[in-house]
JSON list of C-alpha atoms in Angstrom, two decimals:
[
{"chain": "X", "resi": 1, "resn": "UNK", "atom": "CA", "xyz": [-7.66, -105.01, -116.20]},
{"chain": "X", "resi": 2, "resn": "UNK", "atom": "CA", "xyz": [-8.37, -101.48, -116.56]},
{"chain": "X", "resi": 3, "resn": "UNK", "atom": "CA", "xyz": [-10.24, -101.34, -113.15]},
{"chain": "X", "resi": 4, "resn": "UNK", "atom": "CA", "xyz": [-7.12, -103.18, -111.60]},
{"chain": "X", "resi": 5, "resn": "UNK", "atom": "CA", "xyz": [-4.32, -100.54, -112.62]},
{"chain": "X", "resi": 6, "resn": "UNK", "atom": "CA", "xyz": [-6.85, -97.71, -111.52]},
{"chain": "X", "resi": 7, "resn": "UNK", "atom": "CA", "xyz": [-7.11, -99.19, -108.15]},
{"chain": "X", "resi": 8, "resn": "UNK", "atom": "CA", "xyz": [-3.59, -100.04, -108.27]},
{"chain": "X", "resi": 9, "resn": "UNK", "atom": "CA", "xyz": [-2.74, -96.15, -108.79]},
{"chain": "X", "resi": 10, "resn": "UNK", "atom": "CA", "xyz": [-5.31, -95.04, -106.54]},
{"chain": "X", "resi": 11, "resn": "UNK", "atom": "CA", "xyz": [-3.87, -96.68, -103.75]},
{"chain": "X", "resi": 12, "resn": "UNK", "atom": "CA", "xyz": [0.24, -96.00, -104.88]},
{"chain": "X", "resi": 13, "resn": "UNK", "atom": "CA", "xyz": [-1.49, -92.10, -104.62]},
{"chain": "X", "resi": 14, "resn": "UNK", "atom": "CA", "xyz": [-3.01, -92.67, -101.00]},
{"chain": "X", "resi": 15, "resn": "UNK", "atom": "CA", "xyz": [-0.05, -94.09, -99.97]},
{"chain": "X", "resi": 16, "resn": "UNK", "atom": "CA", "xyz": [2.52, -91.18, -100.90]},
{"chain": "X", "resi": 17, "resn": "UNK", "atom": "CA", "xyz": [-0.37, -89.00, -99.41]},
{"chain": "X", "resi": 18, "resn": "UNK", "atom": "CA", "xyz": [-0.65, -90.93, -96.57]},
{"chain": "X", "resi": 19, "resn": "UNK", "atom": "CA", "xyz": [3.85, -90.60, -96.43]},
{"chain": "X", "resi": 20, "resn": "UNK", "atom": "CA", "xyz": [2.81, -86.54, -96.61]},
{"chain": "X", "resi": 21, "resn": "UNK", "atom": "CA", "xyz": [0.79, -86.86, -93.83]},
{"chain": "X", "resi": 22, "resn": "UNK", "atom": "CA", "xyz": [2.45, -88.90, -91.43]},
{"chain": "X", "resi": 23, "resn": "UNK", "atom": "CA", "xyz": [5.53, -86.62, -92.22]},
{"chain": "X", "resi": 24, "resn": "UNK", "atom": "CA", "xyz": [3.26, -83.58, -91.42]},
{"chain": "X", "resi": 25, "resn": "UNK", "atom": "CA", "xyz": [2.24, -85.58, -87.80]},
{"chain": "X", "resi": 26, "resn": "UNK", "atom": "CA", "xyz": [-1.33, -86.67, -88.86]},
{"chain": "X", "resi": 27, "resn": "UNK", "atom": "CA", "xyz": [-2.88, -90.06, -88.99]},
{"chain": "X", "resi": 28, "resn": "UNK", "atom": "CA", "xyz": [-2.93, -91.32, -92.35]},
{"chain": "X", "resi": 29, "resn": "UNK", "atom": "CA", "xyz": [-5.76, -92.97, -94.53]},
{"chain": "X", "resi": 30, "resn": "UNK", "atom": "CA", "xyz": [-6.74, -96.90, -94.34]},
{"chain": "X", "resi": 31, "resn": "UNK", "atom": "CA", "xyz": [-7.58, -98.67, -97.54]},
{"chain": "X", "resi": 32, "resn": "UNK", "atom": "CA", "xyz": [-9.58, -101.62, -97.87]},
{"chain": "X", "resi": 33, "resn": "UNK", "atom": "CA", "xyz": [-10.54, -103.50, -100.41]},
{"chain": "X", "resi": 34, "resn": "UNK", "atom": "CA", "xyz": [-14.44, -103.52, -100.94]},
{"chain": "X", "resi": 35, "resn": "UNK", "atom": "CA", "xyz": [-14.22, -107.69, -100.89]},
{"chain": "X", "resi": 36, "resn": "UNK", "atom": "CA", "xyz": [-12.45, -107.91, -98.10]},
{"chain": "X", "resi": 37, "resn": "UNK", "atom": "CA", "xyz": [-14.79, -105.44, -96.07]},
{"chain": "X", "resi": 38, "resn": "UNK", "atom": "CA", "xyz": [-16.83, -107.54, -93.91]},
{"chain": "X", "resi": 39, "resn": "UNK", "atom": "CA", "xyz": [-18.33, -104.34, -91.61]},
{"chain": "X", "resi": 40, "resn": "UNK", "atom": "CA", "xyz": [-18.98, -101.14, -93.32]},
{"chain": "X", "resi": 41, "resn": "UNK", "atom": "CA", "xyz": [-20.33, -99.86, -90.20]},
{"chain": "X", "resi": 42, "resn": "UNK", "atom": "CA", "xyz": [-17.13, -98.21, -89.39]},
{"chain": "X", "resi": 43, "resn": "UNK", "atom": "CA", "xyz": [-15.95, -97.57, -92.61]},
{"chain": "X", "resi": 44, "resn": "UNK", "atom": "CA", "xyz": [-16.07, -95.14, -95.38]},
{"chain": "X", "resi": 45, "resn": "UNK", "atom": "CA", "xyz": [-17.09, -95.94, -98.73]},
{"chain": "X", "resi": 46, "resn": "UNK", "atom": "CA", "xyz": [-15.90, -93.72, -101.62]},
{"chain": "X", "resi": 47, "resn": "UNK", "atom": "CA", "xyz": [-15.96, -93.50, -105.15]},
{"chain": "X", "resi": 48, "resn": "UNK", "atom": "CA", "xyz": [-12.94, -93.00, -107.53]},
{"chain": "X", "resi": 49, "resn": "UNK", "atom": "CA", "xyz": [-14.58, -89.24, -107.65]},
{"chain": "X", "resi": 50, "resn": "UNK", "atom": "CA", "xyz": [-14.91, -88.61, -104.31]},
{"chain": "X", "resi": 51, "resn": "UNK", "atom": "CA", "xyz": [-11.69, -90.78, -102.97]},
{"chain": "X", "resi": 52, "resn": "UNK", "atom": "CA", "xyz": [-9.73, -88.41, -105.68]},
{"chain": "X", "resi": 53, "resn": "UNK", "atom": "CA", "xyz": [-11.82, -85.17, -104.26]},
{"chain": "X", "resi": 54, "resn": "UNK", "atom": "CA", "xyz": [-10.60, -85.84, -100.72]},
{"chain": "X", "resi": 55, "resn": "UNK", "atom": "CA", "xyz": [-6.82, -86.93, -102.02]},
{"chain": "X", "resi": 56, "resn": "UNK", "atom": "CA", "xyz": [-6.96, -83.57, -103.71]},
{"chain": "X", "resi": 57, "resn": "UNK", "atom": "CA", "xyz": [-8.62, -81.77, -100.51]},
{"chain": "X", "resi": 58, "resn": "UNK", "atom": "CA", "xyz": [-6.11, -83.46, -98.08]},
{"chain": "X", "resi": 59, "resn": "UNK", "atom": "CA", "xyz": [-3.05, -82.91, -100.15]},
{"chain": "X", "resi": 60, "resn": "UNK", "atom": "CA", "xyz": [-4.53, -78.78, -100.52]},
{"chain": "X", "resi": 61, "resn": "UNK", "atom": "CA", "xyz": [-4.74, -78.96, -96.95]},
{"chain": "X", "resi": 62, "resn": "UNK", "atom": "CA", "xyz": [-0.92, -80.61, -96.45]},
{"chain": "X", "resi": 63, "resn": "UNK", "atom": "CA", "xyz": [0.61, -78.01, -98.91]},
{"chain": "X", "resi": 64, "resn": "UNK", "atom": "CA", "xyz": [-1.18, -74.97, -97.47]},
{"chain": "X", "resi": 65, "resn": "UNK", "atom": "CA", "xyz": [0.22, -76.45, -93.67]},
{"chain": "X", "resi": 66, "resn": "UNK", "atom": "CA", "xyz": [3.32, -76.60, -95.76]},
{"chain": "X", "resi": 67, "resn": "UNK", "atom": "CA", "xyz": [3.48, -72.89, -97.18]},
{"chain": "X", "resi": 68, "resn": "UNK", "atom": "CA", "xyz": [1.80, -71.90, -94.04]},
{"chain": "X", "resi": 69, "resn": "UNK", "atom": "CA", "xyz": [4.88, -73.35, -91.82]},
{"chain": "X", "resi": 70, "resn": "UNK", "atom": "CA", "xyz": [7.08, -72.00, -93.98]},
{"chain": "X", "resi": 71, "resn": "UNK", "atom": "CA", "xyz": [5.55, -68.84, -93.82]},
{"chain": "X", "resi": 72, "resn": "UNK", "atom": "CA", "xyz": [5.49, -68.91, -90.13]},
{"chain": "X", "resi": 73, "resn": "UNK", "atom": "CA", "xyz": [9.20, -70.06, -89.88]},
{"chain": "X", "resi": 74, "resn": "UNK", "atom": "CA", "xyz": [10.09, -67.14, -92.38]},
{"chain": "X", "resi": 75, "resn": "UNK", "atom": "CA", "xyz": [8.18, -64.89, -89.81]},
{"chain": "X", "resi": 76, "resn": "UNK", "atom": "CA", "xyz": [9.92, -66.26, -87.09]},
{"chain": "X", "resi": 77, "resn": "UNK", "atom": "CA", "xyz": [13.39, -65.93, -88.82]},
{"chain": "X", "resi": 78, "resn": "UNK", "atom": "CA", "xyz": [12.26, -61.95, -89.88]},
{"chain": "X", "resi": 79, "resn": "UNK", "atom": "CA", "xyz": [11.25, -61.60, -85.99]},
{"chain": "X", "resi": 80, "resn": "UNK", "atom": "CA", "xyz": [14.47, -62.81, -85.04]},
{"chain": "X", "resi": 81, "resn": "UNK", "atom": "CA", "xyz": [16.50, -60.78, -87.19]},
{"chain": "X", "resi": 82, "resn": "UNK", "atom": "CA", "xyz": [14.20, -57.93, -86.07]},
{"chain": "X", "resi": 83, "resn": "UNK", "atom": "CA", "xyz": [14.88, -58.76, -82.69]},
{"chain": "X", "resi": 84, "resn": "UNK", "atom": "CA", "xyz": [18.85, -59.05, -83.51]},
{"chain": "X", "resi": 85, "resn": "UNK", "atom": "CA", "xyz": [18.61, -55.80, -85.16]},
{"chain": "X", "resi": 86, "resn": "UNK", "atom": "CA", "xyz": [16.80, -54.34, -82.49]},
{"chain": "X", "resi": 87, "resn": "UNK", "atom": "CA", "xyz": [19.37, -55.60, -80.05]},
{"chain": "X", "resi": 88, "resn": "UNK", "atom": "CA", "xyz": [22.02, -54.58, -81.94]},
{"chain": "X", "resi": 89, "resn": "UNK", "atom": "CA", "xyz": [20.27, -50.51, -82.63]},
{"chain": "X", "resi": 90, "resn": "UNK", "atom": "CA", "xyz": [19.82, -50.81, -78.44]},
{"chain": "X", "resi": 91, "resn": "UNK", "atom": "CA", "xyz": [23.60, -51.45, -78.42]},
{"chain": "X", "resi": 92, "resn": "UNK", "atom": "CA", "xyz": [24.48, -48.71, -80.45]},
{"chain": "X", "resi": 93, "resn": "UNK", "atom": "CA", "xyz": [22.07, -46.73, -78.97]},
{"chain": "X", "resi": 94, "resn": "UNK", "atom": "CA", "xyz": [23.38, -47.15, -75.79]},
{"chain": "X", "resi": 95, "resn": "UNK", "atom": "CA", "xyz": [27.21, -46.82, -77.19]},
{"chain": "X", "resi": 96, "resn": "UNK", "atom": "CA", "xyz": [26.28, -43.47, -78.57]},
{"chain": "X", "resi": 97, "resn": "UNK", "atom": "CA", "xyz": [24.37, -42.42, -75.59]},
{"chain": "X", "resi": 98, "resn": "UNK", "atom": "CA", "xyz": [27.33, -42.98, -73.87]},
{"chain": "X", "resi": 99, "resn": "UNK", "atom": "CA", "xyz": [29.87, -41.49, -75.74]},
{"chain": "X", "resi": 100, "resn": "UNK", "atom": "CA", "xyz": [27.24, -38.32, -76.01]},
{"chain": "X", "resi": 101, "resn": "UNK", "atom": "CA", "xyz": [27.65, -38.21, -72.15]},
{"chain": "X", "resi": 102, "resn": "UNK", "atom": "CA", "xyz": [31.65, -38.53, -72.55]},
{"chain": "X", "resi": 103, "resn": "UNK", "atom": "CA", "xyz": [31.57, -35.95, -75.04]},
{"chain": "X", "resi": 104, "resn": "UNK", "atom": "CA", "xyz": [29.41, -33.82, -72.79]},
{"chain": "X", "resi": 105, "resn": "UNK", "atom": "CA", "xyz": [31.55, -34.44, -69.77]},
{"chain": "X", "resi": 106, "resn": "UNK", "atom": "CA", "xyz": [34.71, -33.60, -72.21]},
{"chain": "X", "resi": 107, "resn": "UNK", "atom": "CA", "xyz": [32.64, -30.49, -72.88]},
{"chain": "X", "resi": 108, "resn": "UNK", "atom": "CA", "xyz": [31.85, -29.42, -69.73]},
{"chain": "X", "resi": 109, "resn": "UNK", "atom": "CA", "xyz": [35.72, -29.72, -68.03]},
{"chain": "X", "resi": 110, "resn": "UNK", "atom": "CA", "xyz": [36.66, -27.75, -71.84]},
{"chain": "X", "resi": 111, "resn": "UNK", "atom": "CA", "xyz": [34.30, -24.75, -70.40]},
{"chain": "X", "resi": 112, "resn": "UNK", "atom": "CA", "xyz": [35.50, -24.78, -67.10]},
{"chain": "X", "resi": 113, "resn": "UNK", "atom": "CA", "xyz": [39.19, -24.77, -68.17]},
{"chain": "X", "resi": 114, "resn": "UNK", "atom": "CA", "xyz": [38.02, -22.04, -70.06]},
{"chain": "X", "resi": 115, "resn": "UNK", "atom": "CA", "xyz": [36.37, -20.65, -67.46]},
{"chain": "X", "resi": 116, "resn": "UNK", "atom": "CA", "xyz": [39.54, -21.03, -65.06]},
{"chain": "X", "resi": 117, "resn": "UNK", "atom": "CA", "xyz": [41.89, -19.82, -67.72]},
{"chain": "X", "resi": 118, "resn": "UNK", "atom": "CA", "xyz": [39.62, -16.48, -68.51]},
{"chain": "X", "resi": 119, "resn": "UNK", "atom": "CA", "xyz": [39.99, -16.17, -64.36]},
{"chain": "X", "resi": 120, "resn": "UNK", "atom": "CA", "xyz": [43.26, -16.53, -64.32]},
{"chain": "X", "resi": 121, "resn": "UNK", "atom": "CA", "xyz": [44.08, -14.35, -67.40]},
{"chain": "X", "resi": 122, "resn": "UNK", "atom": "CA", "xyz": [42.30, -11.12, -66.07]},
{"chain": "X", "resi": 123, "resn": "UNK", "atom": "CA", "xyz": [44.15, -12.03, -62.61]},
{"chain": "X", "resi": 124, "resn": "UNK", "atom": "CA", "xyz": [47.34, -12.06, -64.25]},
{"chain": "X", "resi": 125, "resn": "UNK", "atom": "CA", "xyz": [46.29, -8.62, -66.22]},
{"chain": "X", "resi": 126, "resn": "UNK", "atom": "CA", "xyz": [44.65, -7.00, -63.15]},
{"chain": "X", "resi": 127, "resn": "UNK", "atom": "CA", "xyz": [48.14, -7.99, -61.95]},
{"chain": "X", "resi": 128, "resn": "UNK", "atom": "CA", "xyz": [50.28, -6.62, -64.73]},
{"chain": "X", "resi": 129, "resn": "UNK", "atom": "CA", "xyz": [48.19, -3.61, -64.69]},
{"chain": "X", "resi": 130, "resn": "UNK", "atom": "CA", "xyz": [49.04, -2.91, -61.25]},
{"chain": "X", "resi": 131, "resn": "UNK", "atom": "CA", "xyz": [52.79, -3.59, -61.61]},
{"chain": "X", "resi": 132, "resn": "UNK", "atom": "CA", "xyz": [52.64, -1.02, -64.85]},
{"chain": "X", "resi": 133, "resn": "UNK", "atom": "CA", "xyz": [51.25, 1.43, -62.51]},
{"chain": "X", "resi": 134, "resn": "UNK", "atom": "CA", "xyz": [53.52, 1.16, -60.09]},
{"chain": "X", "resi": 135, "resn": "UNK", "atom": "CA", "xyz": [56.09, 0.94, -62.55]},
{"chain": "X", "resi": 136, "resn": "UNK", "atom": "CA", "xyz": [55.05, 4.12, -63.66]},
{"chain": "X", "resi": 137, "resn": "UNK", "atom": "CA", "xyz": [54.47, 5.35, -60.19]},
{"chain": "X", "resi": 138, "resn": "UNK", "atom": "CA", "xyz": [58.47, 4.56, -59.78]},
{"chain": "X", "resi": 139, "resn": "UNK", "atom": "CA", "xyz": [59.40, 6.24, -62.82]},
{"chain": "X", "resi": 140, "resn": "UNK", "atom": "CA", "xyz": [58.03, 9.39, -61.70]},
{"chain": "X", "resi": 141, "resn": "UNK", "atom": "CA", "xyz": [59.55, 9.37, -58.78]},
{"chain": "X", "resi": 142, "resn": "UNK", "atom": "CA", "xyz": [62.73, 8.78, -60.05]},
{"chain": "X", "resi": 143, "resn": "UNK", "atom": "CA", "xyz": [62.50, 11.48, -62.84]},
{"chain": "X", "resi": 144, "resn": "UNK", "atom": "CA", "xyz": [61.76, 13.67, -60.19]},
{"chain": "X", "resi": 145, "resn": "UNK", "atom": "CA", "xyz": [64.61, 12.68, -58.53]},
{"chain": "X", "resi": 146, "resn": "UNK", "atom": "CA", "xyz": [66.61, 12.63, -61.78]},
{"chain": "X", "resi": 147, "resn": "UNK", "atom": "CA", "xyz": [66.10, 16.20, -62.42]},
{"chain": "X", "resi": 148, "resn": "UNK", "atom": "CA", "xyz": [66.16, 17.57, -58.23]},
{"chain": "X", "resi": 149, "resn": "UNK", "atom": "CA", "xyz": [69.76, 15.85, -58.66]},
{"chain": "X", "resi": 150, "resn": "UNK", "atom": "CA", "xyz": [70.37, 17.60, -61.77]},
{"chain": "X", "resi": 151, "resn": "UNK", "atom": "CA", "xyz": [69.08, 20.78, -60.35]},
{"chain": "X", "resi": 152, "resn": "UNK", "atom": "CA", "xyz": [71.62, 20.09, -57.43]},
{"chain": "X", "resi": 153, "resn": "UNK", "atom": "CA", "xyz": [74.34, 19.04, -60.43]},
{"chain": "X", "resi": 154, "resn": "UNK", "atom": "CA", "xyz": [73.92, 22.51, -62.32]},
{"chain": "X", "resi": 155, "resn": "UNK", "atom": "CA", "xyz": [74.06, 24.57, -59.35]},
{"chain": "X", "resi": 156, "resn": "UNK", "atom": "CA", "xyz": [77.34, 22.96, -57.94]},
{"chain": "X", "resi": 157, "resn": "UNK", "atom": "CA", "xyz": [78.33, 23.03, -61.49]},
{"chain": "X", "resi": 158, "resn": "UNK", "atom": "CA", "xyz": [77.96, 27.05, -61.39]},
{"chain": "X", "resi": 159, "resn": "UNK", "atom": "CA", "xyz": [79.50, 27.20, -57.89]},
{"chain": "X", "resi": 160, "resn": "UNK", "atom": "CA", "xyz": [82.37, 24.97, -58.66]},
{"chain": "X", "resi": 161, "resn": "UNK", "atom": "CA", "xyz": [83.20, 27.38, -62.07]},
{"chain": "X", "resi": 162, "resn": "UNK", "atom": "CA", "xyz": [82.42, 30.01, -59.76]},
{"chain": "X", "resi": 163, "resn": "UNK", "atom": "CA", "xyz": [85.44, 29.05, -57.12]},
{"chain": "X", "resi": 164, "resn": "UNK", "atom": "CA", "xyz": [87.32, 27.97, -60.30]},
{"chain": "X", "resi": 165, "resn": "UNK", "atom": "CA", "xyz": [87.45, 31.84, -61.25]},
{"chain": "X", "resi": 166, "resn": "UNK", "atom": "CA", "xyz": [87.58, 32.99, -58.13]},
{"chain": "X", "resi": 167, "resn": "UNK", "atom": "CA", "xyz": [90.89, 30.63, -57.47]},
{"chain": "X", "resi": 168, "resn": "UNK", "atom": "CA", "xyz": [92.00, 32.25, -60.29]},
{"chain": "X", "resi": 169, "resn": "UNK", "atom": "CA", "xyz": [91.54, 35.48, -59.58]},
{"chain": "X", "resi": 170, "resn": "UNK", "atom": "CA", "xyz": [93.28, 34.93, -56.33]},
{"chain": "X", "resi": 171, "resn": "UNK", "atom": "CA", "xyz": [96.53, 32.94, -58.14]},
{"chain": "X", "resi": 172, "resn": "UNK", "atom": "CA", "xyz": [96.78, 35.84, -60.40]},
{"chain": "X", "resi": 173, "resn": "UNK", "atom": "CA", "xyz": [96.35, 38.53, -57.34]},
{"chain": "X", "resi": 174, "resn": "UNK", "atom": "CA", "xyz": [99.15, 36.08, -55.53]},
{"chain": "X", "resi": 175, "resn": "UNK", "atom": "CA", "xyz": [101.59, 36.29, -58.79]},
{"chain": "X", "resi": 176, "resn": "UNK", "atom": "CA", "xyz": [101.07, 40.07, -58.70]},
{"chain": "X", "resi": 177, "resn": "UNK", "atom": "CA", "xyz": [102.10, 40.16, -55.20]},
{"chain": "X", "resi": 178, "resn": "UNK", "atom": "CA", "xyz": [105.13, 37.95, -55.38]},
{"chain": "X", "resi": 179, "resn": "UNK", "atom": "CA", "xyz": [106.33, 39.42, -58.26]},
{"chain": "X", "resi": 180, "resn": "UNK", "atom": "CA", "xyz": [105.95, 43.05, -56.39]},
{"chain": "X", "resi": 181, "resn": "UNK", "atom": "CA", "xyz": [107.92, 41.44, -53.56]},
{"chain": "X", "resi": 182, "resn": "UNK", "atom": "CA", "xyz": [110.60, 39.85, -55.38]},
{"chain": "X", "resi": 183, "resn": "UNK", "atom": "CA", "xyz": [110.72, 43.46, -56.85]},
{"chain": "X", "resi": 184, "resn": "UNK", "atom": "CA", "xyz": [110.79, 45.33, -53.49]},
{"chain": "X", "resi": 185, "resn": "UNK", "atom": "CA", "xyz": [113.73, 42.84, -52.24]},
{"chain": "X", "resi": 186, "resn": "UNK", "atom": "CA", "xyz": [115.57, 43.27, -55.15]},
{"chain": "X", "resi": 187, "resn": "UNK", "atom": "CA", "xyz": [116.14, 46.80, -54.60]},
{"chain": "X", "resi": 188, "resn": "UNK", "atom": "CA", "xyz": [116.85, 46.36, -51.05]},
{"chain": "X", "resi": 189, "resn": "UNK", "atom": "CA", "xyz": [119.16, 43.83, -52.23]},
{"chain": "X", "resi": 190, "resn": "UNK", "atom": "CA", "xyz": [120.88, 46.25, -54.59]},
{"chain": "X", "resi": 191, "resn": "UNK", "atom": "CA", "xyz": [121.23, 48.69, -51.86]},
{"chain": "X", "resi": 192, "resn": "UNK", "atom": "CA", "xyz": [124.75, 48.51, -50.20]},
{"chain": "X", "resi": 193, "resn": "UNK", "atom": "CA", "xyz": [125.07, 49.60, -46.81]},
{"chain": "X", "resi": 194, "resn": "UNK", "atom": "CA", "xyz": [127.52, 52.02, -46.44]},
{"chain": "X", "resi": 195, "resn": "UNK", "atom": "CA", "xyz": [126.77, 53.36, -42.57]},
{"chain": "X", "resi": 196, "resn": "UNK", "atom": "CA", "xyz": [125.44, 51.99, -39.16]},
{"chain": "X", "resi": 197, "resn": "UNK", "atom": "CA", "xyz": [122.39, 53.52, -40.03]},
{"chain": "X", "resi": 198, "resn": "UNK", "atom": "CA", "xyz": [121.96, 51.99, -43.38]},
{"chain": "X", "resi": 199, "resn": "UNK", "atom": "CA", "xyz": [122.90, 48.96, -42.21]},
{"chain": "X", "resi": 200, "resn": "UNK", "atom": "CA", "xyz": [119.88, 48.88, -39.93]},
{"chain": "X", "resi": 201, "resn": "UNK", "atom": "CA", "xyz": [117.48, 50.18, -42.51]},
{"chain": "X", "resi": 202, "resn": "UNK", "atom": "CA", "xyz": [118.78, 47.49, -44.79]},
{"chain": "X", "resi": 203, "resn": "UNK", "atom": "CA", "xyz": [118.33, 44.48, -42.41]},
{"chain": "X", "resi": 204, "resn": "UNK", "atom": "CA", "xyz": [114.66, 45.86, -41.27]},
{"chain": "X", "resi": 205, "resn": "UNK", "atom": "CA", "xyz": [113.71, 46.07, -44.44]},
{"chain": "X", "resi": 206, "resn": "UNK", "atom": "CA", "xyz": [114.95, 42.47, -45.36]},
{"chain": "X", "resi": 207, "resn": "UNK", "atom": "CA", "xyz": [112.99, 41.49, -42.27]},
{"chain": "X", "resi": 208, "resn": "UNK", "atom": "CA", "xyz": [109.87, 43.22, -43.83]},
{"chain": "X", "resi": 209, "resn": "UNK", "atom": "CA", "xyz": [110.45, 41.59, -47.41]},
{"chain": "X", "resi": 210, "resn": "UNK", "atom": "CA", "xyz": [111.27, 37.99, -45.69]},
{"chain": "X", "resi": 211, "resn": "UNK", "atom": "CA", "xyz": [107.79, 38.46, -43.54]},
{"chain": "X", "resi": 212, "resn": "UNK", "atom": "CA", "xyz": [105.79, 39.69, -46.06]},
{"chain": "X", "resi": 213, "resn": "UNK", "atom": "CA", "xyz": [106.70, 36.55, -48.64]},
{"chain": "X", "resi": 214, "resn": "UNK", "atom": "CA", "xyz": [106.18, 34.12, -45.52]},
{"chain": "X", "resi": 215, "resn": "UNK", "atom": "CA", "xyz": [102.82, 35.55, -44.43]},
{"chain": "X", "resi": 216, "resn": "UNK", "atom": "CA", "xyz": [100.19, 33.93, -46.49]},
{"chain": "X", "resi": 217, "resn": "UNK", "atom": "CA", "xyz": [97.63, 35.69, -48.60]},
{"chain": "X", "resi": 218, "resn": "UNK", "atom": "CA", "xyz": [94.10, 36.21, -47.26]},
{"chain": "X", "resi": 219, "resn": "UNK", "atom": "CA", "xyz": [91.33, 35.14, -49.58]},
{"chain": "X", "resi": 220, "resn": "UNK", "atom": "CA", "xyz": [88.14, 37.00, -49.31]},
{"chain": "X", "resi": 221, "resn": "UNK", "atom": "CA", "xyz": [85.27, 34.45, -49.50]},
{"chain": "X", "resi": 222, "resn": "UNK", "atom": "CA", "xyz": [82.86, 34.79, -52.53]}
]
């Protein structure tokens, strides 16, 4: 009876070894009972020892396939993620490489604005630097015209006060005159004529008095 559950659980254990292997894509194990073995010529005898040694051995061998596939598809998963990572670094890689060359290019057209603006600032200073110095240029000139004009200003100044007294010298030598005229035809006037003869003397010297006021006064020039 004993003999009969041991063979019994012998062969439940080849069995589920036999499931391992056929799920692993090997050929699995043939039992046969020793009374129904007719030809042991191809056949394998073994004892409970050695059928448990090679159950053990076989399901070793099975479990290391096992970790070993397992192993490889965790390798193969790692590569892949490598290979994603990779990909994605690359990516990046080329992302930044490329926005390195925009910020270059942004870089370069920065300097040559730069460049164009420094250009166009000492231009525009040469420029206002030349308009300053003809500016200034003007500005002499026109001082120097400012004071020949002033020059010219003083001197008619002094020639105009100069006529001024002069015309005043002559109204006042005019006054004196008239006045000495009025004078001189007074008296005639006061004179009455009393013969022929002072009748003639009287009316030439009206005539003298009347030309003398008439004739006009010559200025000498200064």
């Amino acid at each position: 009876m004993d003999k009969f559950l041991k063979l019994q659980q012998e062969k439940a254990e080849w069995e589920n070894l036999n499931k391992l292997l056929m799920r692993h894509g090997l050929k699995p194990v043939t039992l046969f009972a020793s009374q129904s073995c007719r030809n042991v010529s191809d056949m394998i005898v073994l004892d409970s020892q050695s059928s448990l040694g090679i159950r053990l051995a076989l399901k070793t061998l099975v479990e290391d396939a096992d970790r070993q596939q397992k192993m490889m598809q965790g390798l193969m998963e790692t590569n892949r993620s490598l290979r994603d990572e990779i990909r994605q670094e690359r990516g990046r890689a080329s992302r930044q490489e490329q926005r390195a060359n925009d910020l270059e290019n942004v870089v370069k057209n920065i300097k040559s604005k730069i460049c164009q603006l420094e250009d166009e600032t000492i231009a525009r200073v040469c420029q206002q630097q030349s308009q300053v110095k003809e500016l200034q240029k003007d500005q002499q000139v026109s001082q120097a015209k400012y004071q020949q004009q002033q020059k010219k200003l003083q001197e008619q100044e002094e020639i105009i006060a100069h006529l001024q007294k002069e015309l005043c010298k002559v109204g006042m030598e005019e006054q004196q005159r008239v006045a000495t005229q009025n004078k001189t035809f007074c008296q005639f006037c006061k004179r009455a004529p009393k013969s022929l003869l002072d009748q003639r003397f009287f009316e030439d010297g009206c005539s003298r008095a009347v030309w003398d006021l008439c004739s006009p006064a010559v200025v000498a020039e200064p």
